[in-house]
């Protein structure tokens, strides 16, 4: 039974990856992921300069997942580009370089540096960070997405993925797919955390994180139905050559199976990876293989996108 998959010309020995932002901000953390059963690693989304991020407490775990308003703490773009250049072309293990500029110019500046660099792997353009004070998630402004991709593909010739926020309306699925189908993107990653949720502690009668009055991105079990719907809706609308990474609510082999059934080529694990560390990749690989064995599937291609309807 094989858990191998590919995105464009990039081979992954395993469909499982970490999600950007979780235990992936330092080279030590990234090396640990590459040394695990994961099919590769994604770097913490980078800004041009290092950032401290929002004030703590800025992340809180709950029984069903987590809330975060990290505020893009990271070591700066050059740190992650250096790591990506040094760790690319490991057979079957891909480094995905994630960027999240605070403005169009910052994104274009980083993409220009990637284009000029020796990094020839996948870049993930994060248009969905919900936690920058005063900023909204770019990908909720469809014309802004069209503009940034028009500017990008005037010079960017390498392979680009787009990290999307969750959408909640059929016309939004239609609109974002119509925009993305106009560009030579390699994949979309659906979804980022569900933005601006609020977790309350009834004992202390207080929010549980400090930034933005307690509003933050929600991850974990709370968001799997929304993640699956976004993977499915985009699969049904995007050009067949655009791959999909499914992210959101993955805790088990069954959750991975569901994401792939909805159309995911690869999956990323955030919240639960944060709780369990890299041993999660062994556990979930085992669970997924058990499910595939029981159902008589040899490879993930046997059931990818084959969700039935009633
Ligand atoms: C890139 C910033 C993000 C952050 C963050 O650094 O606050 N949290 C998320 O849940 N998603 C993001 O995309």
PDB file of C-alpha atoms in Angstrom, residues 75-305:
ATOM      1  CA  UNK A  75      12.642  34.710  11.643  1.00  0.00           C
ATOM      2  CA  UNK A  76      12.255  36.620   8.393  1.00  0.00           C
ATOM      3  CA  UNK A  77      12.221  35.588   4.751  1.00  0.00           C
ATOM      4  CA  UNK A  78      15.988  35.124   4.232  1.00  0.00           C
ATOM      5  CA  UNK A  79      16.155  32.578   7.076  1.00  0.00           C
ATOM      6  CA  UNK A  80      13.537  30.343   5.442  1.00  0.00           C
ATOM      7  CA  UNK A  81      14.789  30.815   1.866  1.00  0.00           C
ATOM      8  CA  UNK A  82      18.226  29.681   3.053  1.00  0.00           C
ATOM      9  CA  UNK A  83      16.692  26.568   4.663  1.00  0.00           C
ATOM     10  CA  UNK A  84      14.636  25.823   1.542  1.00  0.00           C
ATOM     11  CA  UNK A  85      17.660  26.174  -0.768  1.00  0.00           C
ATOM     12  CA  UNK A  86      19.716  23.872   1.475  1.00  0.00           C
ATOM     13  CA  UNK A  87      17.026  21.184   1.852  1.00  0.00           C
ATOM     14  CA  UNK A  88      15.402  20.951  -1.563  1.00  0.00           C
ATOM     15  CA  UNK A  89      15.731  17.935  -3.890  1.00  0.00           C
ATOM     16  CA  UNK A  90      15.648  15.378  -1.095  1.00  0.00           C
ATOM     17  CA  UNK A  91      14.110  12.415  -2.960  1.00  0.00           C
ATOM     18  CA  UNK A  92      10.438  12.146  -2.074  1.00  0.00           C
ATOM     19  CA  UNK A  93      10.638  14.902   0.561  1.00  0.00           C
ATOM     20  CA  UNK A  94       9.584  18.396  -0.474  1.00  0.00           C
ATOM     21  CA  UNK A  95      10.234  21.666   1.352  1.00  0.00           C
ATOM     22  CA  UNK A  96       7.369  24.104   0.742  1.00  0.00           C
ATOM     23  CA  UNK A  97       8.366  27.736   1.356  1.00  0.00           C
ATOM     24  CA  UNK A  98       5.429  29.698   2.811  1.00  0.00           C
ATOM     25  CA  UNK A  99       5.267  33.513   2.557  1.00  0.00           C
ATOM     26  CA  UNK A 100       2.743  35.979   3.980  1.00  0.00           C
ATOM     27  CA  UNK A 101       3.662  39.580   3.266  1.00  0.00           C
ATOM     28  CA  UNK A 102       1.711  42.339   5.027  1.00  0.00           C
ATOM     29  CA  UNK A 103       1.176  44.076   1.679  1.00  0.00           C
ATOM     30  CA  UNK A 104       1.146  43.275  -2.029  1.00  0.00           C
ATOM     31  CA  UNK A 105       4.578  44.880  -2.349  1.00  0.00           C
ATOM     32  CA  UNK A 106       6.011  42.691   0.412  1.00  0.00           C
ATOM     33  CA  UNK A 107       4.683  39.572  -1.311  1.00  0.00           C
ATOM     34  CA  UNK A 108       6.052  40.645  -4.704  1.00  0.00           C
ATOM     35  CA  UNK A 109       9.413  41.497  -3.093  1.00  0.00           C
ATOM     36  CA  UNK A 110       9.696  37.969  -1.624  1.00  0.00           C
ATOM     37  CA  UNK A 111       8.500  36.297  -4.822  1.00  0.00           C
ATOM     38  CA  UNK A 112      11.116  38.230  -6.831  1.00  0.00           C
ATOM     39  CA  UNK A 113      13.815  36.966  -4.438  1.00  0.00           C
ATOM     40  CA  UNK A 114      12.537  33.382  -4.808  1.00  0.00           C
ATOM     41  CA  UNK A 115      12.537  33.730  -8.600  1.00  0.00           C
ATOM     42  CA  UNK A 116      16.178  34.899  -8.486  1.00  0.00           C
ATOM     43  CA  UNK A 117      17.225  32.220  -5.958  1.00  0.00           C
ATOM     44  CA  UNK A 118      18.430  28.635  -6.368  1.00  0.00           C
ATOM     45  CA  UNK A 119      15.221  27.363  -4.688  1.00  0.00           C
ATOM     46  CA  UNK A 120      13.230  25.428  -7.323  1.00  0.00           C
ATOM     47  CA  UNK A 121      10.659  23.876  -4.999  1.00  0.00           C
ATOM     48  CA  UNK A 122       7.073  24.855  -4.261  1.00  0.00           C
ATOM     49  CA  UNK A 123       6.191  28.279  -2.850  1.00  0.00           C
ATOM     50  CA  UNK A 124       2.974  28.678  -0.831  1.00  0.00           C
ATOM     51  CA  UNK A 125       1.563  32.222  -1.020  1.00  0.00           C
ATOM     52  CA  UNK A 126      -0.546  32.675   2.097  1.00  0.00           C
ATOM     53  CA  UNK A 127      -3.406  35.055   1.296  1.00  0.00           C
ATOM     54  CA  UNK A 128      -5.396  34.143   4.386  1.00  0.00           C
ATOM     55  CA  UNK A 129      -3.746  35.207   7.631  1.00  0.00           C
ATOM     56  CA  UNK A 130      -6.632  36.333   9.912  1.00  0.00           C
ATOM     57  CA  UNK A 131      -4.526  37.786  12.702  1.00  0.00           C
ATOM     58  CA  UNK A 132      -2.789  40.914  11.461  1.00  0.00           C
ATOM     59  CA  UNK A 133      -4.359  43.839  13.306  1.00  0.00           C
ATOM     60  CA  UNK A 134      -6.138  46.132  10.900  1.00  0.00           C
ATOM     61  CA  UNK A 135      -5.669  43.786   7.953  1.00  0.00           C
ATOM     62  CA  UNK A 136      -8.390  41.622   6.454  1.00  0.00           C
ATOM     63  CA  UNK A 137      -7.695  38.301   4.756  1.00  0.00           C
ATOM     64  CA  UNK A 138      -6.728  39.231   1.177  1.00  0.00           C
ATOM     65  CA  UNK A 139      -8.451  36.176  -0.284  1.00  0.00           C
ATOM     66  CA  UNK A 140     -11.867  37.547   0.725  1.00  0.00           C
ATOM     67  CA  UNK A 141     -11.318  40.336  -1.844  1.00  0.00           C
ATOM     68  CA  UNK A 142     -11.525  38.513  -5.184  1.00  0.00           C
ATOM     69  CA  UNK A 143     -10.328  41.444  -7.311  1.00  0.00           C
ATOM     70  CA  UNK A 144      -7.334  41.914  -4.986  1.00  0.00           C
ATOM     71  CA  UNK A 145      -6.440  38.246  -5.564  1.00  0.00           C
ATOM     72  CA  UNK A 146      -6.698  38.720  -9.332  1.00  0.00           C
ATOM     73  CA  UNK A 147      -4.438  41.787  -9.113  1.00  0.00           C
ATOM     74  CA  UNK A 148      -1.712  40.190  -6.999  1.00  0.00           C
ATOM     75  CA  UNK A 149      -1.628  37.077  -9.210  1.00  0.00           C
ATOM     76  CA  UNK A 150      -1.537  39.221 -12.380  1.00  0.00           C
ATOM     77  CA  UNK A 151       1.461  41.135 -10.975  1.00  0.00           C
ATOM     78  CA  UNK A 152       3.098  37.881  -9.751  1.00  0.00           C
ATOM     79  CA  UNK A 153       2.954  35.967 -13.003  1.00  0.00           C
ATOM     80  CA  UNK A 154       4.530  38.829 -14.927  1.00  0.00           C
ATOM     81  CA  UNK A 155       7.865  37.615 -13.511  1.00  0.00           C
ATOM     82  CA  UNK A 156       7.345  34.460 -11.385  1.00  0.00           C
ATOM     83  CA  UNK A 157       8.087  31.294 -13.408  1.00  0.00           C
ATOM     84  CA  UNK A 158       8.431  28.792 -10.578  1.00  0.00           C
ATOM     85  CA  UNK A 159       5.644  26.660  -9.072  1.00  0.00           C
ATOM     86  CA  UNK A 160       3.163  28.475  -6.816  1.00  0.00           C
ATOM     87  CA  UNK A 161       0.471  27.314  -4.403  1.00  0.00           C
ATOM     88  CA  UNK A 162      -2.136  29.581  -2.798  1.00  0.00           C
ATOM     89  CA  UNK A 163      -3.195  29.176   0.890  1.00  0.00           C
ATOM     90  CA  UNK A 164      -6.861  30.106   1.097  1.00  0.00           C
ATOM     91  CA  UNK A 165      -9.173  31.004   3.988  1.00  0.00           C
ATOM     92  CA  UNK A 166     -12.435  29.096   4.376  1.00  0.00           C
ATOM     93  CA  UNK A 167     -15.369  30.272   2.221  1.00  0.00           C
ATOM     94  CA  UNK A 168     -18.947  29.813   3.379  1.00  0.00           C
ATOM     95  CA  UNK A 169     -21.095  30.655   0.356  1.00  0.00           C
ATOM     96  CA  UNK A 170     -21.488  28.909  -3.024  1.00  0.00           C
ATOM     97  CA  UNK A 171     -21.015  32.171  -4.934  1.00  0.00           C
ATOM     98  CA  UNK A 172     -17.706  32.704  -3.091  1.00  0.00           C
ATOM     99  CA  UNK A 173     -16.541  29.240  -4.263  1.00  0.00           C
ATOM    100  CA  UNK A 174     -17.553  30.221  -7.818  1.00  0.00           C
ATOM    101  CA  UNK A 175     -15.751  33.559  -7.634  1.00  0.00           C
ATOM    102  CA  UNK A 176     -12.444  32.388  -6.164  1.00  0.00           C
ATOM    103  CA  UNK A 177     -12.302  29.428  -8.574  1.00  0.00           C
ATOM    104  CA  UNK A 178     -13.022  31.727 -11.527  1.00  0.00           C
ATOM    105  CA  UNK A 179     -10.131  33.986 -10.471  1.00  0.00           C
ATOM    106  CA  UNK A 180      -7.673  31.143  -9.791  1.00  0.00           C
ATOM    107  CA  UNK A 181      -8.507  29.287 -13.024  1.00  0.00           C
ATOM    108  CA  UNK A 182      -7.082  32.284 -14.859  1.00  0.00           C
ATOM    109  CA  UNK A 183      -3.535  31.709 -13.605  1.00  0.00           C
ATOM    110  CA  UNK A 184      -0.823  29.001 -13.924  1.00  0.00           C
ATOM    111  CA  UNK A 185      -0.931  28.067 -10.249  1.00  0.00           C
ATOM    112  CA  UNK A 186       0.197  24.585  -9.238  1.00  0.00           C
ATOM    113  CA  UNK A 187      -2.093  24.026  -6.235  1.00  0.00           C
ATOM    114  CA  UNK A 188      -4.421  25.579  -3.696  1.00  0.00           C
ATOM    115  CA  UNK A 189      -4.309  24.795  -0.001  1.00  0.00           C
ATOM    116  CA  UNK A 190      -7.735  24.798   1.650  1.00  0.00           C
ATOM    117  CA  UNK A 191      -8.202  25.878   4.406  1.00  0.00           C
ATOM    118  CA  UNK A 192      -6.442  28.212   6.797  1.00  0.00           C
ATOM    119  CA  UNK A 193      -7.910  28.588  10.293  1.00  0.00           C
ATOM    120  CA  UNK A 194     -11.501  29.850  10.524  1.00  0.00           C
ATOM    121  CA  UNK A 195     -10.847  33.511  11.245  1.00  0.00           C
ATOM    122  CA  UNK A 196     -11.960  35.590  14.184  1.00  0.00           C
ATOM    123  CA  UNK A 197     -13.544  32.998  16.399  1.00  0.00           C
ATOM    124  CA  UNK A 198     -13.855  33.592  20.165  1.00  0.00           C
ATOM    125  CA  UNK A 199     -13.169  31.132  22.981  1.00  0.00           C
ATOM    126  CA  UNK A 200     -14.510  32.185  26.395  1.00  0.00           C
ATOM    127  CA  UNK A 201     -13.584  30.949  29.873  1.00  0.00           C
ATOM    128  CA  UNK A 202     -16.812  31.031  31.911  1.00  0.00           C
ATOM    129  CA  UNK A 203     -14.975  30.675  35.246  1.00  0.00           C
ATOM    130  CA  UNK A 204     -12.843  33.759  34.734  1.00  0.00           C
ATOM    131  CA  UNK A 205     -15.559  35.313  32.531  1.00  0.00           C
ATOM    132  CA  UNK A 206     -12.789  36.273  30.121  1.00  0.00           C
ATOM    133  CA  UNK A 207     -11.427  35.742  26.629  1.00  0.00           C
ATOM    134  CA  UNK A 208      -8.517  33.278  26.664  1.00  0.00           C
ATOM    135  CA  UNK A 209      -6.044  35.019  24.313  1.00  0.00           C
ATOM    136  CA  UNK A 210      -4.856  38.626  24.609  1.00  0.00           C
ATOM    137  CA  UNK A 211      -4.662  40.066  21.046  1.00  0.00           C
ATOM    138  CA  UNK A 212      -7.739  41.584  19.371  1.00  0.00           C
ATOM    139  CA  UNK A 213      -9.982  41.268  22.444  1.00  0.00           C
ATOM    140  CA  UNK A 214      -9.683  37.475  22.254  1.00  0.00           C
ATOM    141  CA  UNK A 215     -10.637  37.005  18.595  1.00  0.00           C
ATOM    142  CA  UNK A 216      -8.468  34.471  16.739  1.00  0.00           C
ATOM    143  CA  UNK A 217      -8.209  31.743  14.101  1.00  0.00           C
ATOM    144  CA  UNK A 218      -9.943  28.484  15.010  1.00  0.00           C
ATOM    145  CA  UNK A 219      -8.364  25.111  14.207  1.00  0.00           C
ATOM    146  CA  UNK A 220      -9.015  21.478  15.075  1.00  0.00           C
ATOM    147  CA  UNK A 221     -12.197  19.380  15.185  1.00  0.00           C
ATOM    148  CA  UNK A 222     -14.343  22.523  15.006  1.00  0.00           C
ATOM    149  CA  UNK A 223     -13.397  23.125  11.368  1.00  0.00           C
ATOM    150  CA  UNK A 224     -13.269  19.741   9.594  1.00  0.00           C
ATOM    151  CA  UNK A 225     -16.742  20.030   7.934  1.00  0.00           C
ATOM    152  CA  UNK A 226     -15.800  23.476   6.619  1.00  0.00           C
ATOM    153  CA  UNK A 227     -12.406  22.221   5.425  1.00  0.00           C
ATOM    154  CA  UNK A 228     -13.956  19.225   3.619  1.00  0.00           C
ATOM    155  CA  UNK A 229     -16.567  21.457   1.972  1.00  0.00           C
ATOM    156  CA  UNK A 230     -13.875  23.853   0.715  1.00  0.00           C
ATOM    157  CA  UNK A 231     -11.712  20.988  -0.625  1.00  0.00           C
ATOM    158  CA  UNK A 232     -14.747  19.490  -2.399  1.00  0.00           C
ATOM    159  CA  UNK A 233     -16.144  22.758  -3.760  1.00  0.00           C
ATOM    160  CA  UNK A 234     -12.741  23.763  -5.148  1.00  0.00           C
ATOM    161  CA  UNK A 235     -12.097  20.306  -6.614  1.00  0.00           C
ATOM    162  CA  UNK A 236     -15.406  20.542  -8.513  1.00  0.00           C
ATOM    163  CA  UNK A 237     -14.566  24.056  -9.841  1.00  0.00           C
ATOM    164  CA  UNK A 238     -10.788  24.290 -10.416  1.00  0.00           C
ATOM    165  CA  UNK A 239      -8.899  23.227 -13.559  1.00  0.00           C
ATOM    166  CA  UNK A 240      -7.917  19.537 -13.226  1.00  0.00           C
ATOM    167  CA  UNK A 241      -4.202  20.475 -13.415  1.00  0.00           C
ATOM    168  CA  UNK A 242      -4.515  22.540 -10.212  1.00  0.00           C
ATOM    169  CA  UNK A 243      -3.854  20.214  -7.253  1.00  0.00           C
ATOM    170  CA  UNK A 244      -5.402  20.612  -3.804  1.00  0.00           C
ATOM    171  CA  UNK A 245      -3.818  20.328  -0.381  1.00  0.00           C
ATOM    172  CA  UNK A 246      -6.483  19.618   2.252  1.00  0.00           C
ATOM    173  CA  UNK A 247      -5.922  21.249   5.641  1.00  0.00           C
ATOM    174  CA  UNK A 248      -8.247  21.474   8.630  1.00  0.00           C
ATOM    175  CA  UNK A 249      -9.483  19.179  11.372  1.00  0.00           C
ATOM    176  CA  UNK A 250      -7.170  16.213  10.729  1.00  0.00           C
ATOM    177  CA  UNK A 251      -6.569  14.025  13.817  1.00  0.00           C
ATOM    178  CA  UNK A 252      -6.706  10.510  12.346  1.00  0.00           C
ATOM    179  CA  UNK A 253      -6.258   8.313   9.287  1.00  0.00           C
ATOM    180  CA  UNK A 254     -10.007   8.516   8.792  1.00  0.00           C
ATOM    181  CA  UNK A 255      -9.881  12.323   8.598  1.00  0.00           C
ATOM    182  CA  UNK A 256      -7.135  12.062   5.954  1.00  0.00           C
ATOM    183  CA  UNK A 257      -9.220   9.507   4.045  1.00  0.00           C
ATOM    184  CA  UNK A 258     -12.164  11.938   4.048  1.00  0.00           C
ATOM    185  CA  UNK A 259     -10.023  14.824   2.771  1.00  0.00           C
ATOM    186  CA  UNK A 260      -8.655  12.685  -0.092  1.00  0.00           C
ATOM    187  CA  UNK A 261     -12.148  11.366  -0.901  1.00  0.00           C
ATOM    188  CA  UNK A 262     -13.214  15.025  -1.271  1.00  0.00           C
ATOM    189  CA  UNK A 263     -10.359  15.632  -3.717  1.00  0.00           C
ATOM    190  CA  UNK A 264      -7.173  16.408  -1.759  1.00  0.00           C
ATOM    191  CA  UNK A 265      -3.854  15.362  -3.353  1.00  0.00           C
ATOM    192  CA  UNK A 266      -1.941  15.935  -0.100  1.00  0.00           C
ATOM    193  CA  UNK A 267      -3.003  16.952   3.412  1.00  0.00           C
ATOM    194  CA  UNK A 268      -1.519  19.204   6.080  1.00  0.00           C
ATOM    195  CA  UNK A 269      -1.901  18.716   9.824  1.00  0.00           C
ATOM    196  CA  UNK A 270      -1.801  21.748  12.128  1.00  0.00           C
ATOM    197  CA  UNK A 271      -3.506  21.719  15.530  1.00  0.00           C
ATOM    198  CA  UNK A 272      -3.117  17.984  16.223  1.00  0.00           C
ATOM    199  CA  UNK A 273       0.528  18.027  15.040  1.00  0.00           C
ATOM    200  CA  UNK A 274       1.021  20.796  17.587  1.00  0.00           C
ATOM    201  CA  UNK A 275      -0.361  18.510  20.309  1.00  0.00           C
ATOM    202  CA  UNK A 276       1.434  15.259  19.300  1.00  0.00           C
ATOM    203  CA  UNK A 277       4.661  16.233  17.515  1.00  0.00           C
ATOM    204  CA  UNK A 278       6.192  14.292  14.621  1.00  0.00           C
ATOM    205  CA  UNK A 279       5.116  10.848  15.911  1.00  0.00           C
ATOM    206  CA  UNK A 280       1.676  11.784  14.598  1.00  0.00           C
ATOM    207  CA  UNK A 281       2.933  11.076  11.067  1.00  0.00           C
ATOM    208  CA  UNK A 282       3.680   7.445  12.001  1.00  0.00           C
ATOM    209  CA  UNK A 283       0.294   7.001  13.727  1.00  0.00           C
ATOM    210  CA  UNK A 284      -1.782   8.551  10.973  1.00  0.00           C
ATOM    211  CA  UNK A 285       0.151   6.752   8.200  1.00  0.00           C
ATOM    212  CA  UNK A 286      -0.620   3.460   9.962  1.00  0.00           C
ATOM    213  CA  UNK A 287      -4.307   4.338  10.439  1.00  0.00           C
ATOM    214  CA  UNK A 288      -4.708   5.418   6.809  1.00  0.00           C
ATOM    215  CA  UNK A 289      -3.052   2.222   5.520  1.00  0.00           C
ATOM    216  CA  UNK A 290      -5.406   0.135   7.694  1.00  0.00           C
ATOM    217  CA  UNK A 291      -8.422   1.862   6.176  1.00  0.00           C
ATOM    218  CA  UNK A 292      -7.073   1.458   2.635  1.00  0.00           C
ATOM    219  CA  UNK A 293      -6.266  -2.211   3.262  1.00  0.00           C
ATOM    220  CA  UNK A 294      -9.774  -2.890   4.569  1.00  0.00           C
ATOM    221  CA  UNK A 295     -11.292  -1.227   1.510  1.00  0.00           C
ATOM    222  CA  UNK A 296      -8.903  -2.848  -0.982  1.00  0.00           C
ATOM    223  CA  UNK A 297      -7.192   0.392  -2.105  1.00  0.00           C
ATOM    224  CA  UNK A 298      -3.515   0.150  -3.135  1.00  0.00           C
ATOM    225  CA  UNK A 299      -2.828   3.846  -3.646  1.00  0.00           C
ATOM    226  CA  UNK A 300      -4.507   7.137  -2.695  1.00  0.00           C
ATOM    227  CA  UNK A 301      -5.277   7.700  -6.393  1.00  0.00           C
ATOM    228  CA  UNK A 302      -7.733   4.776  -6.188  1.00  0.00           C
ATOM    229  CA  UNK A 303     -10.213   6.871  -4.172  1.00  0.00           C
ATOM    230  CA  UNK A 304      -9.086  10.498  -4.573  1.00  0.00           C
ATOM    231  CA  UNK A 305     -12.011  12.778  -5.359  1.00  0.00           C
TER     232      UNK A 305
END
